[in-house]
Amino acid sequence: MKEEGKGKNANKFGMAIDLDKCTGCGSCMVACMAENNVPFKADESNKLDSITWMRVYKLTNGKPFPNADICYLPRPCMHCGGKGDHGHSPCVSVCPATATDYSMETGIVSQIYTRCFGCRYCMAACPYHARYFNWWDPVWPAGMEKYLSPNVSARMRGVVEKCSFCFHRYQLAKDRSFVEGRREVKEDEYQTACTQACPAGAITFGDLNNPDHRIHQLVKPDPRHGGRPQNPTAFRLLERLQTNPKVYYISSKEWVRRAGDNSIKKEST
Amino acid sequence: MDSTLIPKGVKRCPIGQFAMGLGPVSVILLWGVFAMLLVWIKGLNQTNMNDNYGFALWIWADLAIIALGGGAFFTGFLRYIIGKDELKNIINYAVLVGFVCYVSAQMILGMDVGQPLRGWFIFWHANVHSMLTEVAFCLTAYLGVLIIEYVPLILENRQIDKVPFFHNLGHNMHEIMVVFAATGAFLSFFHQGSLGGVSGVLFGRPFGYREGIFIWPWTFFLFTWSAAAGGPCFTILVTKITEAITRKKLVKDNVIELLAKISGWMLATYIIAKIIDTIYWATVTAPSLGFSFKFFYSNNAFYGFWILMLEIILGGIIPAAILITDKWRKNPGLFITAIVLAVIGVCVNRWVMVLQVLAVPVMPFDSWTMYIPSWQEVATTLLPIMGGIILISLSYRYLPIFPQEKELNPLD
């Protein structure tokens, strides 16, 4: 597997989602779908075969009223991988046709749709259910196809797709910076659609390797321990599996942090 | 009408009766072809698979029939490499059953991918880190070996054998078959293992994940081992079914017994390894990933401890005990029970490693997902089985598959 951070000026783009601020409004989901040409079906009631690169889960503390508490947890692709015990993403190492790859330059896990032949091994490997198979031909209501983004390819039936951290925006920002004679993309030049759309400002996006970026200050990733957050209110989903996600969650509530760590802890909150 | 094609010195039923017997099989086969066309034309939305159940009935069927087809490589290994000469009387049938199983597996894989026309990408853009890459390379190569092993049998057909070129070709192929048997055993060892590694390397799925010996997860070795144990049992089972249908004894008892005994010891050692694996996984691996053993078998409508008991006790310990004990093995009722249980045990293991792995929730706020295959999946799974029955029937009718048949069933 490739080792992260060996390239010159290696970035490690990541996301921090403040669950105390998230209201579960779903703006991030809508923005993501519109930005990335995510198709939808006439009947979206079966969530097991619909596509939502960004999905909002509802968590509850399981206690009766008046102690009941809920929390909304947006879940994009975790863009796992990097240093750590495994050092690679669950999905990248299993793809037989190298249709998904880990970028050393950005830390982003990419997906090559024209190379994917739909074996779905990556979906079986992803514990976050962040990968989606195109069970159906993509369709948009008449007229809506005019609004498709020209920067993102529409995916055909029979391939696996997923959140790319709006990678096309990175390409555009990089082009702009190069034209202006810079070799580094500024923090605000590259933001994901969900980050921009969140009305509560719950999502922060940036370079985890850059101490000047807000996300670095928020979660204080520890590179010696696979990027584990030093911020005590920050956590990553399924930390124990050592998938080394680049999506961090922040919550002041202990039960939320525990719920994200693993599924069997029985400690009281 | 077809009597000139039937091997000399053996008796076959009239062609009309033969065709009638294959009639229902052909109807189911056509149903499967219709479902297959639906899947190819309309896509995998014809199945009940979903984003949580990306692998389902087909992959289970694939893994199960490959394991059961393991009789070909292991019997070949025993016959040609170890030198168990008695097994020459069942090796033809083992190769035929293996050939059917591997063709079926390839056919299923051709339906199971979202973009079948891009299937060659697995070779062209091969990711050497992926277990599936190893599976694809070895499986394809091994199917080639099985074809090479099956061709001489076809050349032994009475009419084909009359052509000098084919006669000599068949004879020479027999002479060098040991090379292919050895190659086949090597290839099969690796792809059976890689299939075990498919779920074993999923470190994001604690139910399937196993730690490694060198670069391989333990399941790599367990799968090969269980295929070597269960495959010959399936060959024996199919032989017994053939004998029951044809109402003839086709293979002498000493041949069957030898294969069953070796199979029994393989099963006995395998099940010990499997129990050790389960204990280590339950007490070390799963807790280190944040899961309790009990968690994987509770709070759902289907997967309980019974499935573990079915796999290890009913499908492992009991048949192994019967097959390695002379007295029990010689009891026809117990013998058949053991063979059937061993086959069930291997199939349950593959089911668990494909479907239960995906059903277990991993995210703390997730829940168990259940899955019922669509009729299209069932029909297309039956399709290669029906094709296999037809191929075996035709081979039995027109090829000298069983060398002992004449001796055991003299024509007065």
XYZ file of C-alpha atoms in Angstrom:
681
model
C 0.000 0.000 0.000
C 1.070 3.533 -0.617
C 2.320 5.392 2.396
C 0.712 8.694 2.993
C 2.526 11.957 3.244
C 5.659 11.039 1.344
C 4.890 13.384 -1.512
C 6.057 16.975 -1.381
C 3.518 19.370 0.136
C 1.184 16.462 0.834
C -2.254 17.596 1.944
C -4.682 15.559 3.937
C -8.101 16.968 3.396
C -10.640 16.169 6.043
C -13.890 17.231 7.570
C -15.076 18.017 11.065
C -18.793 17.955 11.818
C -19.986 19.594 14.997
C -22.914 17.464 16.103
C -23.921 20.028 18.708
C -24.639 22.415 15.860
C -26.235 19.975 13.407
C -30.010 20.256 13.333
C -30.567 17.373 10.930
C -32.076 19.705 8.329
C -30.675 17.699 5.423
C -29.291 20.697 3.501
C -25.984 18.898 3.186
C -27.707 15.929 1.570
C -29.541 18.104 -0.934
C -26.459 20.160 -1.769
C -24.424 17.017 -2.244
C -26.981 15.482 -4.594
C -27.246 18.630 -6.695
C -23.507 19.263 -6.819
C -22.543 15.735 -7.738
C -25.303 14.769 -10.161
C -26.611 12.091 -7.828
C -29.640 10.491 -9.496
C -32.793 9.529 -7.694
C -35.680 7.170 -8.271
C -39.367 7.935 -8.543
C -39.822 6.001 -5.311
C -37.079 6.655 -2.802
C -38.815 4.942 0.095
C -36.404 2.000 0.079
C -33.202 3.531 1.394
C -31.304 0.297 0.866
C -31.068 0.812 -2.867
C -31.129 4.596 -3.138
C -28.054 6.784 -3.419
C -27.140 9.415 -0.840
C -23.445 10.192 -0.774
C -24.131 12.267 2.310
C -26.623 10.656 4.650
C -27.954 11.983 7.946
C -28.516 9.407 10.684
C -30.595 9.976 13.771
C -29.042 8.803 17.029
C -30.908 8.465 20.305
C -29.601 7.806 23.781
C -32.310 5.166 24.257
C -33.666 6.735 27.434
C -37.330 7.527 28.063
C -38.709 11.047 28.399
C -37.662 13.352 30.041
C -34.111 12.047 29.727
C -34.419 11.254 26.039
C -31.855 12.909 23.848
C -31.254 12.822 20.114
C -28.464 13.770 17.811
C -28.144 13.948 14.034
C -25.050 12.528 12.450
C -24.240 13.383 8.830
C -22.170 10.670 7.200
C -20.168 11.278 4.022
C -17.459 8.891 2.828
C -14.875 8.747 5.592
C -11.943 8.770 3.164
C -10.165 6.242 5.327
C -6.524 5.395 5.119
C -3.144 6.782 5.839
C -0.778 5.901 8.607
C -1.903 3.509 11.271
C -2.027 -0.164 12.001
C -3.602 -1.005 8.676
C -2.374 2.001 6.752
C -4.900 1.623 4.004
C -8.579 2.083 3.327
C -10.863 -0.944 3.673
C -12.167 -0.399 0.136
C -8.997 0.437 -1.793
C -7.090 -2.712 -1.014
C -9.934 -5.021 -2.024
C -10.922 -3.568 -5.412
C -9.734 -6.122 -7.982
C -9.584 -3.662 -10.873
C -7.936 -0.705 -9.113
C -11.089 1.309 -9.700
C -10.695 3.052 -6.378
C -7.508 4.608 -5.157
C -6.010 6.551 -2.293
C -4.381 9.829 -3.288
C -1.134 10.595 -1.508
C -1.407 14.182 -2.655
C -4.764 14.876 -1.041
C -5.649 11.933 1.211
C -8.861 11.531 -0.776
C -10.195 8.114 -1.793
C -11.236 8.359 -5.421
C -13.471 6.220 -7.602
C -12.940 5.648 -11.323
C -16.410 4.930 -12.635
C -15.314 3.840 -16.086
C -13.021 1.223 -14.604
C -15.437 -0.180 -12.020
C -17.148 -3.348 -13.200
C -19.537 -3.588 -10.292
C -18.260 -6.507 -8.194
C -19.264 -4.587 -5.020
C -16.393 -5.949 -2.945
C -15.639 -2.379 -1.822
C -19.193 -2.066 -0.525
C -18.786 -5.251 1.481
C -15.528 -3.867 2.881
C -16.867 -0.450 3.922
C -18.272 -0.557 7.450
C -19.858 2.887 7.013
C -22.143 1.959 4.088
C -20.686 4.974 2.326
C -20.492 3.270 -1.048
C -23.487 2.987 -3.301
C -24.219 0.745 -6.234
C -26.133 2.033 -9.231
C -28.925 -0.506 -9.259
C -30.887 1.609 -11.729
C -30.159 3.708 -14.792
C -29.727 7.308 -13.670
C -32.733 9.451 -14.578
C -33.679 13.035 -13.939
C -37.133 14.539 -14.426
C -37.637 16.246 -17.770
C -35.866 19.576 -17.769
C -33.806 18.834 -14.669
C -31.004 17.312 -16.699
C -30.126 20.859 -17.799
C -29.011 21.590 -14.281
C -26.481 18.790 -14.087
C -23.005 19.893 -13.155
C -20.662 19.700 -16.148
C -17.736 19.132 -13.779
C -18.952 15.820 -12.427
C -19.540 12.748 -14.565
C -22.938 11.088 -14.351
C -22.554 7.450 -13.363
C -23.970 4.601 -15.353
C -25.924 1.596 -14.080
C -23.825 -1.181 -12.624
C -20.989 0.740 -11.001
C -20.217 1.794 -7.447
C -20.110 5.465 -6.530
C -19.463 7.513 -3.425
C -18.643 10.908 -1.938
C -15.468 12.401 -3.409
C -15.139 15.379 -1.059
C -16.242 17.327 -4.174
C -12.889 16.589 -5.712
C -13.748 18.535 -8.874
C -13.761 21.668 -6.730
C -10.221 20.888 -5.672
C -9.198 20.608 -9.305
C -10.776 23.968 -10.100
C -9.169 25.605 -7.060
C -5.816 24.104 -7.938
C -6.055 25.362 -11.521
C -6.926 28.831 -10.264
C -4.048 28.916 -7.827
C -1.600 27.750 -10.471
C -2.803 30.445 -12.875
C -2.182 32.987 -10.121
C 1.316 31.633 -9.625
C 0.665 29.927 -6.319
C 1.417 26.323 -5.539
C -0.943 26.003 -2.609
C -4.711 26.067 -2.494
C -6.044 28.426 0.146
C -8.407 27.057 2.756
C -11.529 28.783 1.508
C -10.765 28.137 -2.130
C -11.592 24.467 -1.762
C -14.745 23.713 0.180
C -17.190 20.877 -0.285
C -20.799 21.539 -1.270
C -22.124 20.246 2.041
C -19.798 22.546 3.966
C -21.058 25.537 2.034
C -24.695 24.546 2.325
C -24.848 23.835 6.062
C -26.960 26.681 7.520
C -25.689 26.012 11.045
C -22.043 26.110 10.088
C -21.621 22.652 11.585
C -19.243 21.401 8.903
C -15.637 22.479 8.667
C -13.450 21.369 5.797
C -9.764 21.811 5.210
C -6.272 20.388 5.361
C -5.671 18.287 8.443
C -1.931 18.566 7.884
C -1.967 22.364 7.867
C -1.850 23.885 11.373
C -3.266 27.141 9.972
C -6.490 25.499 8.890
C -9.541 25.649 11.137
C -10.101 21.917 10.974
C -6.615 21.244 12.283
C -7.211 23.550 15.196
C -10.620 22.018 15.859
C -9.641 18.386 16.082
C -5.863 18.524 16.524
C -5.146 15.275 14.684
C -2.238 13.325 16.097
C -0.166 12.030 13.173
C 1.697 9.603 15.441
C -1.532 7.755 16.152
C -3.145 7.552 12.766
C -4.682 11.021 13.094
C -6.614 10.385 16.293
C -8.051 13.643 17.629
C -6.407 15.273 20.597
C -9.495 17.393 21.185
C -11.377 15.474 23.906
C -14.768 16.325 22.407
C -13.788 15.010 18.981
C -14.077 11.419 17.826
C -14.174 9.344 14.689
C -16.673 6.649 13.775
C -15.541 3.113 14.592
C -12.129 4.264 15.772
C -11.259 0.768 16.978
C -11.414 -0.711 13.508
C -8.402 1.417 12.604
C -9.789 2.577 9.324
C -8.284 6.016 10.064
C -11.162 8.152 8.762
C -10.624 11.778 7.786
C -14.076 12.755 8.967
C -14.166 13.862 12.590
C -17.202 14.475 14.740
C -17.363 16.889 17.617
C -19.844 16.534 20.417
C -19.958 17.764 23.974
C -22.222 14.819 24.832
C -20.447 11.786 26.155
C -23.148 9.318 25.020
C -22.762 10.533 21.444
C -19.002 10.091 21.530
C -19.366 6.622 22.996
C -22.007 5.663 20.449
C -19.602 6.506 17.686
C -16.705 4.530 19.018
C -18.105 1.017 18.997
C -21.374 -0.765 19.282
C -21.143 -2.803 22.458
C -19.972 -0.478 25.150
C -22.498 -0.676 27.934
C -21.188 2.056 30.177
C -23.828 4.407 31.441
C -23.867 7.879 30.046
C -30.657 -44.400 -32.522
C -27.819 -43.174 -30.336
C -26.585 -46.681 -29.538
C -23.439 -46.200 -31.625
C -22.363 -43.435 -29.267
C -22.864 -45.429 -26.076
C -19.687 -47.056 -24.692
C -19.326 -50.763 -25.455
C -20.254 -53.273 -22.792
C -22.597 -51.040 -20.812
C -26.358 -50.657 -20.837
C -28.237 -47.378 -21.076
C -31.962 -46.594 -20.980
C -33.820 -45.889 -24.263
C -33.270 -42.408 -25.663
C -36.930 -41.523 -25.176
C -36.800 -42.331 -21.490
C -33.554 -40.385 -21.196
C -35.100 -37.333 -22.864
C -38.201 -37.585 -20.675
C -36.023 -37.687 -17.587
C -34.245 -34.525 -18.620
C -37.499 -32.779 -19.548
C -38.256 -31.165 -16.160
C -34.600 -30.253 -15.791
C -34.666 -28.501 -19.155
C -37.796 -26.555 -18.202
C -36.116 -25.216 -15.060
C -33.022 -24.475 -17.126
C -35.077 -22.395 -19.555
C -36.653 -20.555 -16.628
C -33.128 -19.773 -15.457
C -32.091 -18.577 -18.910
C -35.095 -16.223 -18.959
C -34.126 -14.834 -15.549
C -30.514 -14.491 -16.677
C -31.567 -12.460 -19.695
C -33.677 -10.240 -17.441
C -30.668 -9.625 -15.214
C -28.398 -8.824 -18.127
C -30.884 -6.627 -19.975
C -32.511 -4.824 -17.046
C -29.627 -4.979 -14.583
C -29.063 -6.125 -11.025
C -32.190 -4.267 -9.903
C -33.879 -7.574 -10.766
C -32.336 -9.004 -7.612
C -33.161 -8.278 -3.996
C -29.579 -7.316 -3.276
C -29.079 -3.846 -1.889
C -26.383 -1.493 -0.667
C -26.068 -3.377 2.623
C -26.226 -6.765 0.905
C -23.898 -6.231 -2.017
C -22.928 -9.897 -1.853
C -25.823 -12.316 -1.560
C -27.228 -15.604 -2.843
C -25.055 -15.764 -5.950
C -21.779 -15.264 -4.166
C -22.787 -17.832 -1.573
C -23.693 -20.272 -4.374
C -20.411 -19.439 -6.044
C -18.320 -20.130 -2.971
C -20.307 -23.232 -2.086
C -20.051 -24.883 -5.494
C -16.364 -24.042 -5.757
C -15.798 -25.690 -2.383
C -17.860 -28.709 -3.423
C -15.989 -28.820 -6.713
C -12.847 -29.155 -4.622
C -13.254 -32.913 -4.993
C -11.595 -32.584 -8.388
C -8.380 -31.018 -7.173
C -8.097 -33.037 -3.985
C -8.903 -36.392 -5.593
C -6.480 -35.515 -8.391
C -3.876 -34.636 -5.791
C -4.396 -37.968 -4.005
C -4.417 -39.952 -7.234
C -1.546 -38.363 -9.140
C 0.678 -36.797 -6.484
C 0.208 -39.023 -3.441
C -0.269 -42.138 -5.589
C -3.549 -43.546 -4.275
C -4.050 -45.784 -7.288
C -7.525 -47.039 -6.331
C -8.852 -43.546 -6.905
C -8.340 -43.922 -10.666
C -11.815 -45.461 -10.602
C -13.485 -42.268 -9.425
C -11.135 -39.569 -10.698
C -13.011 -39.191 -14.003
C -16.223 -38.465 -12.171
C -14.487 -36.159 -9.713
C -13.086 -34.171 -12.648
C -16.510 -34.053 -14.289
C -18.212 -32.838 -11.103
C -15.421 -30.288 -10.592
C -15.750 -29.107 -14.176
C -19.492 -28.626 -13.745
C -18.955 -26.729 -10.490
C -16.344 -24.393 -11.947
C -18.300 -23.671 -15.116
C -21.268 -22.883 -12.868
C -19.140 -20.574 -10.759
C -17.926 -18.660 -13.804
C -21.467 -18.401 -15.130
C -22.708 -16.983 -11.838
C -19.871 -14.468 -11.727
C -20.833 -13.380 -15.226
C -24.246 -12.421 -13.894
C -23.208 -11.069 -10.530
C -21.223 -8.053 -11.683
C -22.855 -4.782 -12.606
C -20.893 -4.394 -15.826
C -20.331 -7.919 -17.211
C -18.731 -6.619 -20.411
C -15.967 -5.123 -18.305
C -15.156 -8.406 -16.626
C -11.750 -8.431 -18.284
C -10.757 -5.303 -16.305
C -9.943 -7.617 -13.423
C -7.031 -8.922 -15.515
C -6.143 -5.697 -17.305
C -6.250 -3.334 -14.322
C -5.381 -6.007 -11.764
C -4.869 -4.836 -8.191
C -2.365 -7.257 -6.741
C -3.514 -6.476 -3.190
C -7.049 -7.729 -3.822
C -8.048 -11.259 -2.929
C -10.551 -11.186 -5.793
C -7.736 -10.635 -8.264
C -6.045 -13.799 -7.064
C -9.372 -15.612 -7.181
C -10.020 -14.482 -10.748
C -6.596 -15.461 -12.054
C -6.454 -18.851 -10.307
C -10.086 -19.701 -10.950
C -9.829 -18.971 -14.659
C -6.566 -20.874 -14.963
C -7.962 -23.807 -13.000
C -11.057 -23.950 -15.177
C -8.614 -24.231 -18.080
C -6.918 -27.136 -16.331
C -10.268 -28.824 -15.709
C -11.137 -28.455 -19.388
C -7.805 -30.088 -20.243
C -8.627 -32.874 -17.801
C -12.156 -33.312 -19.198
C -11.239 -33.294 -22.880
C -9.575 -36.764 -22.851
C -12.813 -38.154 -21.440
C -14.733 -36.741 -24.394
C -12.139 -38.157 -26.747
C -12.837 -41.592 -25.292
C -16.327 -41.554 -26.758
C -16.730 -44.620 -28.946
C -17.111 -42.735 -32.218
C -14.579 -40.012 -31.522
C -12.027 -42.585 -30.421
C -12.235 -44.206 -33.858
C -10.514 -41.171 -35.388
C -6.778 -41.893 -35.069
C -5.845 -38.300 -34.355
C -8.290 -38.011 -31.466
C -7.346 -41.472 -30.210
C -3.668 -40.509 -30.068
C -4.422 -37.080 -28.658
C -6.491 -38.598 -25.861
C -3.823 -41.187 -25.121
C -1.043 -38.605 -24.969
C -3.115 -36.281 -22.807
C -3.633 -39.111 -20.343
C 0.126 -39.631 -20.225
C 0.841 -36.049 -19.180
C -2.200 -35.642 -16.955
C -0.093 -35.754 -13.821
C 1.374 -32.378 -14.789
C -2.077 -30.847 -15.067
C -3.268 -32.525 -11.895
C -0.325 -30.994 -10.033
C -0.927 -27.593 -11.622
C -4.609 -27.881 -10.799
C -3.908 -28.750 -7.177
C -1.604 -25.737 -6.859
C -4.055 -23.329 -8.529
C -7.000 -24.684 -6.603
C -5.158 -24.403 -3.307
C -4.619 -20.704 -3.952
C -8.028 -19.746 -5.208
C -9.858 -21.743 -2.540
C -7.677 -19.897 -0.061
C -8.222 -16.537 -1.698
C -11.963 -17.052 -1.520
C -11.492 -17.550 2.201
C -9.424 -14.419 2.281
C -12.193 -12.409 0.614
C -14.015 -11.949 3.909
C -10.992 -12.587 6.118
C -9.270 -9.373 5.042
C -12.283 -7.163 5.694
C -10.959 -5.394 8.759
C -13.993 -3.144 8.677
C -16.235 -6.174 9.200
C -15.386 -7.724 12.552
C -17.536 -10.790 11.938
C -15.497 -11.895 8.956
C -12.117 -10.409 9.815
C -9.366 -12.796 10.835
C -5.790 -12.063 11.669
C -3.063 -13.412 9.515
C -0.460 -16.037 8.960
C 2.142 -14.207 6.905
C 0.131 -12.133 4.449
C -2.961 -14.312 4.571
C -5.867 -14.308 7.015
C -6.555 -17.677 8.670
C -9.679 -18.094 6.601
C -7.378 -18.527 3.617
C -6.217 -21.881 4.969
C -9.549 -22.858 6.494
C -11.301 -22.528 3.139
C -8.753 -24.676 1.323
C -8.867 -27.231 4.088
C -12.653 -27.418 4.167
C -12.838 -27.679 0.363
C -10.388 -30.589 0.470
C -12.596 -32.211 3.092
C -16.037 -31.381 1.716
C -15.256 -31.630 -2.007
C -14.645 -35.402 -2.050
C -17.777 -35.871 0.076
C -19.746 -34.087 -2.626
C -18.145 -36.271 -5.318
C -19.213 -39.340 -3.339
C -22.701 -37.919 -2.815
C -23.159 -37.276 -6.538
C -21.831 -40.766 -7.268
C -24.346 -42.266 -4.860
C -27.160 -40.213 -6.409
C -26.088 -41.389 -9.869
C -26.084 -44.973 -8.648
C -29.551 -44.517 -7.184
C -30.956 -43.017 -10.397
C -29.318 -45.569 -12.694
C -30.020 -48.407 -10.243
C -26.471 -49.679 -10.796
C -23.370 -49.956 -8.729
C -20.801 -47.831 -10.531
C -17.838 -47.642 -8.173
C -16.540 -50.368 -5.872
C -16.972 -49.890 -2.140
C -13.250 -49.924 -1.399
C -12.737 -46.854 -3.652
C -15.561 -44.916 -2.051
C -14.407 -45.968 1.401
C -10.847 -44.859 0.826
C -11.927 -41.445 -0.397
C -14.439 -41.134 2.441
C -11.864 -42.078 5.038
C -9.333 -39.530 3.800
C -12.123 -36.983 3.594
C -13.122 -37.816 7.143
C -9.622 -37.180 8.454
C -9.415 -33.930 6.524
C -12.763 -32.931 8.008
C -11.680 -33.935 11.517
C -8.488 -31.884 11.387
C -10.298 -29.008 9.701
C -12.989 -28.862 12.343
C -10.362 -28.757 15.101
C -8.717 -25.819 13.323
C -12.118 -24.196 12.853
C -12.949 -24.540 16.548
C -9.597 -23.023 17.525
C -10.198 -20.214 15.049
C -13.680 -19.569 16.455
C -12.441 -19.500 20.034
C -9.581 -17.117 19.222
C -11.832 -14.890 17.162
C -14.515 -14.863 19.889
C -12.126 -14.152 22.741
C -9.424 -12.023 21.147
C -10.187 -10.606 17.692
C -13.817 -9.558 18.132
C -13.384 -7.941 21.582
C -10.349 -6.026 20.335
C -12.603 -4.500 17.696
C -15.268 -3.609 20.228
C -17.642 -6.522 19.793
C -18.816 -9.323 22.037
C -19.207 -12.855 20.690
C -22.868 -12.876 21.717
C -23.561 -9.759 19.692
C -23.094 -11.614 16.381
C -25.802 -14.130 17.216
C -28.488 -12.055 18.880
C -31.075 -9.353 18.286
C -32.059 -10.546 14.850
C -34.692 -12.727 13.266
C -32.451 -15.404 11.771
C -28.841 -15.628 12.851
C -28.661 -17.382 16.200
C -26.142 -19.692 17.843
C -27.925 -22.531 16.091
C -26.121 -21.680 12.866
C -22.744 -22.043 14.583
C -23.847 -25.377 16.059
C -25.151 -26.504 12.668
C -21.844 -25.691 11.029
C -19.452 -27.046 13.656
C -21.281 -29.910 15.337
C -23.758 -31.217 12.763
C -21.734 -30.284 9.703
C -18.300 -30.986 11.148
C -17.785 -33.064 14.267
C -20.526 -35.658 13.611
C -19.662 -36.442 9.962
C -15.945 -36.435 10.769
C -16.495 -38.913 13.603
C -18.572 -41.186 11.368
C -16.158 -41.105 8.454
C -13.029 -41.833 10.471
C -14.602 -44.687 12.447
C -14.448 -47.952 10.474
C -17.582 -49.455 11.977
C -19.734 -46.372 11.466
C -18.355 -45.707 8.000
C -19.364 -49.212 6.891
C -22.959 -48.626 7.977
C -24.734 -47.425 4.774
C -27.245 -45.250 6.609
C -24.662 -43.534 8.770
C -22.330 -43.193 5.803
C -24.845 -41.316 3.677
C -25.831 -39.178 6.667
C -22.195 -38.229 7.209
C -21.635 -37.364 3.554
C -24.759 -35.195 3.433
C -23.905 -33.469 6.724
C -20.360 -32.744 5.561
C -21.694 -31.103 2.400
C -24.211 -29.102 4.435
C -21.439 -28.048 6.829
C -19.307 -26.603 4.033
C -22.310 -24.822 2.513
C -23.284 -23.318 5.886
C -19.724 -22.100 6.388
C -19.799 -20.314 3.035
C -23.245 -18.890 3.812
C -22.007 -17.468 7.095
C -18.866 -16.015 5.544
C -20.846 -14.300 2.800
C -24.244 -13.365 4.170
C -23.943 -13.172 7.931
C -20.834 -11.021 7.526
C -22.945 -8.430 5.750
C -26.007 -8.793 7.960
C -24.173 -7.947 11.177
C -24.448 -4.228 11.910
C -21.101 -2.527 12.390
C -22.045 1.087 13.008
C -23.447 1.552 16.493
C -26.661 3.109 15.249
C -27.176 0.547 12.505
C -29.352 -2.557 12.681
C -29.317 -6.090 11.272
C -30.399 -6.304 7.669
C -32.173 -9.346 6.356
C -32.409 -10.416 2.773
C -34.626 -12.744 0.778
C -33.491 -13.518 -2.769
C -35.761 -12.582 -5.664
C -37.132 -15.275 -7.975
C -34.669 -14.119 -10.602
C -31.801 -14.903 -8.250
C -33.238 -18.310 -7.391
C -33.877 -19.171 -11.057
C -30.392 -18.125 -12.142
C -28.862 -20.086 -9.259
C -30.778 -23.178 -10.375
C -29.704 -22.601 -13.972
C -26.117 -23.881 -13.659
C -27.287 -26.718 -11.409
C -29.678 -27.859 -14.134
C -26.963 -27.377 -16.742
C -24.711 -29.517 -14.584
C -27.297 -32.276 -14.308
C -27.665 -32.322 -18.092
C -23.900 -32.378 -18.655
C -23.405 -35.153 -16.118
C -26.264 -37.137 -17.651
C -24.871 -36.787 -21.154
C -21.379 -37.645 -19.973
C -22.617 -40.715 -18.146
C -24.597 -41.848 -21.163
C -21.957 -41.381 -23.827
C -18.569 -41.425 -22.099
C -16.770 -44.146 -20.130
C -16.851 -42.158 -16.917
C -16.894 -45.129 -14.557
C -14.079 -47.620 -15.360
C -15.598 -50.261 -13.054
C -19.102 -50.125 -14.504
C -18.606 -53.051 -16.921
C -17.152 -55.250 -14.225
C -19.856 -54.405 -11.713
C -22.714 -54.673 -14.246
C -21.872 -57.452 -16.720
C -24.189 -57.798 -19.724
C -24.674 -61.558 -19.202
